[in-house]
Amino acid sequence: MPTRDYDSFRIRTLTPHLGAEVDGLDLSQPLNDSEIADVRKAWADWGVLVFRNQILDREAHKAFGRYFGELHVHPMNYARSQDPEILIVKTDANSPYTAGDAWHTDVSCDEFPPMASALYITETPEGGGGDTLYADMCLAYELLSPTMQEFLEGLTAVHDGALPYVGAYKSTPPEGGYPRHEHPVIAVHPETGRKVLYVNSGFTSHIKGMSRWESRAILDALFEMIATTPRLIARVEWEPNTLTLWDNRCTQHHAVWDYHPNSRYGERVSVVADTRPAGVSA
Ligand code: SIN
């Protein structure tokens, strides 16, 4: 894979359009302004950045997230009194599910969904497996026909936290329920200006202004396209002490649970977006 230079580090790209491994940064130490600017630039360029051989405690992990903005508290962490900004991602032989085992963008049910997530995996399954797949949602938009792009651009969809958190994970909701918000079906990335297909099978329940069958048919067709178009995908093969940072505004991801009964452990921090997902005409 090609290597490229930023001022502070080199990268090795995972695919020509999505994902890069960063060599030459120690995230346990504070980053200086030019390193932070380079990470932000590489993140905007590649959507998914992989940092290997990082020895991080929770404070260093959170400090890395704060370079991008305010840390997010996951809705399922509402009762967690210690370190609520840390989301534990743990799967073992007794787990009824593994988090993120469907195509999704993190917590898109929020009004201001997390723009960034940084997952730090410290234990990988014995015998392999447990990769994460990432899909490029700018490319997904670009692969649609102009007729379909134009049709989707005016639409709004509902993203409902109850779908994964109650439906899939059987979690007890907080008082008032899990978040549920509307977002444009085609969003514009606030930094790159690129158009993004912004519906995901984890959270998007329906498209507004359509009958139930119409909405289901359109969403299922889009979800099918995401799930069956390999050229959208970059695959991260974890090693212990790998941190991967991704942009939820232009990617989706899918954790692969192919390692039962073995175990995998990581912790995630996410960063709240400072703007809502904006549509094409906003
Ligand atoms: C997630 O959705 O953040 C979990 C991803 C993973 O465990 O690979």
Tab-separated table of C-alpha atoms in Angstrom, residues 65-231:
chain	number	residue	atom	x	y	z
A	65	GLY	CA	-10.490	12.372	22.168
A	66	ARG	CA	-10.528	15.917	23.559
A	67	TYR	CA	-8.219	17.122	20.781
A	68	PHE	CA	-11.329	16.864	18.588
A	69	GLY	CA	-13.979	18.287	20.934
A	70	GLU	CA	-16.158	17.570	23.940
A	71	LEU	CA	-16.412	13.907	24.936
A	72	HIS	CA	-19.713	12.125	24.433
A	73	VAL	CA	-21.539	10.081	27.073
A	74	HIS	CA	-23.115	7.018	25.484
A	75	PRO	CA	-26.890	6.718	26.179
A	76	MET	CA	-26.362	3.196	27.572
A	77	ASN	CA	-23.891	4.655	30.107
A	78	TYR	CA	-26.624	6.718	31.804
A	79	ALA	CA	-26.240	4.821	35.062
A	80	ARG	CA	-22.437	4.574	35.005
A	81	SER	CA	-21.047	6.848	37.711
A	82	GLN	CA	-17.324	6.318	37.066
A	83	ASP	CA	-15.809	7.375	33.769
A	84	PRO	CA	-19.140	7.712	31.917
A	85	GLU	CA	-17.222	8.900	28.821
A	86	ILE	CA	-15.613	5.463	28.508
A	87	LEU	CA	-17.737	2.891	26.679
A	88	ILE	CA	-16.581	-0.643	27.427
A	89	VAL	CA	-16.607	-2.936	24.394
A	90	LYS	CA	-16.258	-6.418	25.792
A	91	THR	CA	-17.274	-9.769	24.348
A	92	ASP	CA	-16.652	-13.213	25.786
A	93	ALA	CA	-18.110	-16.714	25.669
A	94	ASN	CA	-21.144	-15.642	27.720
A	95	SER	CA	-21.986	-12.439	25.848
A	96	PRO	CA	-25.514	-12.379	24.430
A	97	TYR	CA	-24.337	-9.965	21.715
A	98	THR	CA	-21.293	-8.026	20.630
A	99	ALA	CA	-21.594	-4.252	20.387
A	100	GLY	CA	-21.740	-2.920	16.858
A	101	ASP	CA	-22.507	-6.213	15.116
A	102	ALA	CA	-24.485	-4.460	12.324
A	103	TRP	CA	-23.696	-1.651	9.906
A	104	HIS	CA	-24.091	1.610	11.810
A	105	THR	CA	-22.701	5.023	12.645
A	106	ASP	CA	-22.337	5.543	16.370
A	107	VAL	CA	-25.387	6.852	18.215
A	108	SER	CA	-26.948	8.483	15.145
A	109	CYS	CA	-30.148	8.635	17.253
A	110	ASP	CA	-28.636	11.645	19.095
A	111	GLU	CA	-29.510	15.168	18.013
A	112	PHE	CA	-25.764	15.864	17.774
A	113	PRO	CA	-24.373	12.393	17.009
A	114	PRO	CA	-20.720	11.765	17.847
A	115	MET	CA	-18.543	12.966	15.002
A	116	ALA	CA	-15.543	10.902	16.068
A	117	SER	CA	-15.012	7.629	17.901
A	118	ALA	CA	-11.680	6.269	19.122
A	119	LEU	CA	-11.717	2.577	20.022
A	120	TYR	CA	-8.710	1.220	21.907
A	121	ILE	CA	-8.505	-2.572	21.742
A	122	THR	CA	-6.221	-4.212	24.306
A	123	GLU	CA	-7.314	-7.864	24.016
A	124	THR	CA	-7.844	-9.583	20.682
A	125	PRO	CA	-9.408	-13.042	20.316
A	126	GLU	CA	-7.117	-16.014	20.601
A	127	GLY	CA	-7.058	-17.644	17.170
A	128	GLY	CA	-7.821	-14.432	15.291
A	129	GLY	CA	-10.989	-12.703	14.121
A	130	GLY	CA	-12.724	-9.723	15.676
A	131	ASP	CA	-11.874	-7.297	12.852
A	132	THR	CA	-13.905	-4.165	12.238
A	133	LEU	CA	-15.194	-3.275	8.767
A	134	TYR	CA	-15.558	0.363	7.757
A	135	ALA	CA	-17.606	1.589	4.778
A	136	ASP	CA	-17.081	4.858	2.901
A	137	MET	CA	-20.417	6.682	2.812
A	138	CYS	CA	-19.185	9.414	0.427
A	139	LEU	CA	-18.392	6.696	-2.107
A	140	ALA	CA	-21.749	5.016	-1.344
A	141	TYR	CA	-23.481	8.278	-2.308
A	142	GLU	CA	-21.351	8.633	-5.444
A	143	LEU	CA	-22.211	5.091	-6.592
A	144	LEU	CA	-25.941	5.889	-6.606
A	145	SER	CA	-27.480	6.935	-9.926
A	146	PRO	CA	-28.110	10.679	-10.365
A	147	THR	CA	-31.852	9.886	-10.324
A	148	MET	CA	-31.581	8.147	-6.943
A	149	GLN	CA	-29.272	10.876	-5.552
A	150	GLU	CA	-31.786	13.557	-6.489
A	151	PHE	CA	-34.704	11.569	-5.074
A	152	LEU	CA	-32.967	11.004	-1.709
A	153	GLU	CA	-31.592	14.532	-1.299
A	154	GLY	CA	-34.856	16.050	-0.097
A	155	LEU	CA	-35.688	13.279	2.392
A	156	THR	CA	-35.431	13.029	6.158
A	157	ALA	CA	-35.129	9.835	8.196
A	158	VAL	CA	-35.784	8.935	11.822
A	159	HIS	CA	-32.922	7.397	13.836
A	160	ASP	CA	-34.196	5.553	16.903
A	161	GLY	CA	-31.950	4.400	19.791
A	162	ALA	CA	-34.537	1.830	20.861
A	163	LEU	CA	-33.801	-0.164	17.694
A	164	PRO	CA	-30.340	-1.379	18.778
A	165	TYR	CA	-30.352	-0.721	22.517
A	166	VAL	CA	-33.736	-2.306	23.309
A	167	GLY	CA	-34.400	-4.342	20.160
A	168	ALA	CA	-30.962	-5.940	19.791
A	169	TYR	CA	-29.269	-5.483	23.193
A	170	LYS	CA	-32.401	-5.821	25.427
A	171	SER	CA	-31.165	-2.930	27.571
A	172	THR	CA	-33.528	-1.140	29.971
A	173	PRO	CA	-34.047	2.403	28.676
A	174	PRO	CA	-33.537	5.483	30.848
A	175	GLU	CA	-36.600	7.444	31.959
A	176	GLY	CA	-38.061	9.032	28.845
A	177	GLY	CA	-36.533	6.404	26.573
A	178	TYR	CA	-33.476	6.327	24.371
A	179	PRO	CA	-32.884	9.263	22.001
A	180	ARG	CA	-34.748	9.459	18.690
A	181	HIS	CA	-33.993	12.190	16.154
A	182	GLU	CA	-34.425	13.079	12.503
A	183	HIS	CA	-31.538	13.603	10.091
A	184	PRO	CA	-31.264	14.179	6.340
A	185	VAL	CA	-30.912	11.022	4.245
A	186	ILE	CA	-28.147	12.744	2.286
A	187	ALA	CA	-25.945	14.891	4.541
A	188	VAL	CA	-23.088	17.213	3.678
A	189	HIS	CA	-19.830	16.627	5.533
A	190	PRO	CA	-19.141	19.883	7.420
A	191	GLU	CA	-15.373	19.809	6.790
A	192	THR	CA	-14.938	18.299	3.335
A	193	GLY	CA	-18.240	19.501	1.808
A	194	ARG	CA	-18.752	16.033	0.299
A	195	LYS	CA	-22.221	14.468	0.159
A	196	VAL	CA	-22.773	11.415	2.326
A	197	LEU	CA	-25.400	8.669	2.411
A	198	TYR	CA	-26.530	9.096	6.025
A	199	VAL	CA	-28.863	6.197	6.878
A	200	ASN	CA	-27.744	3.052	8.672
A	201	SER	CA	-29.330	-0.284	9.472
A	202	GLY	CA	-28.482	0.006	13.182
A	203	PHE	CA	-30.519	3.125	13.942
A	204	THR	CA	-32.594	4.315	10.969
A	205	SER	CA	-36.189	3.219	11.505
A	206	HIS	CA	-37.993	4.951	8.627
A	207	ILE	CA	-38.041	7.748	6.096
A	208	LYS	CA	-40.550	10.490	6.795
A	209	GLY	CA	-43.432	11.292	4.455
A	210	MET	CA	-43.677	7.793	2.959
A	211	SER	CA	-45.879	4.817	3.602
A	212	ARG	CA	-44.328	2.122	5.754
A	213	TRP	CA	-43.725	-0.228	2.795
A	214	GLU	CA	-42.209	2.525	0.652
A	215	SER	CA	-39.807	3.539	3.413
A	216	ARG	CA	-38.903	-0.098	4.151
A	217	ALA	CA	-38.242	-0.826	0.475
A	218	ILE	CA	-35.946	2.203	0.016
A	219	LEU	CA	-34.030	1.635	3.263
A	220	ASP	CA	-33.626	-2.088	2.613
A	221	ALA	CA	-32.283	-1.371	-0.873
A	222	LEU	CA	-29.735	1.117	0.535
A	223	PHE	CA	-28.713	-1.214	3.383
A	224	GLU	CA	-28.338	-4.057	0.867
A	225	MET	CA	-26.104	-1.874	-1.284
A	226	ILE	CA	-23.868	-1.046	1.700
A	227	ALA	CA	-23.665	-4.686	2.788
A	228	THR	CA	-22.930	-6.082	-0.682
A	229	THR	CA	-20.516	-3.548	-2.208
A	230	PRO	CA	-17.003	-4.641	-1.200
A	231	ARG	CA	-15.315	-1.624	-2.781
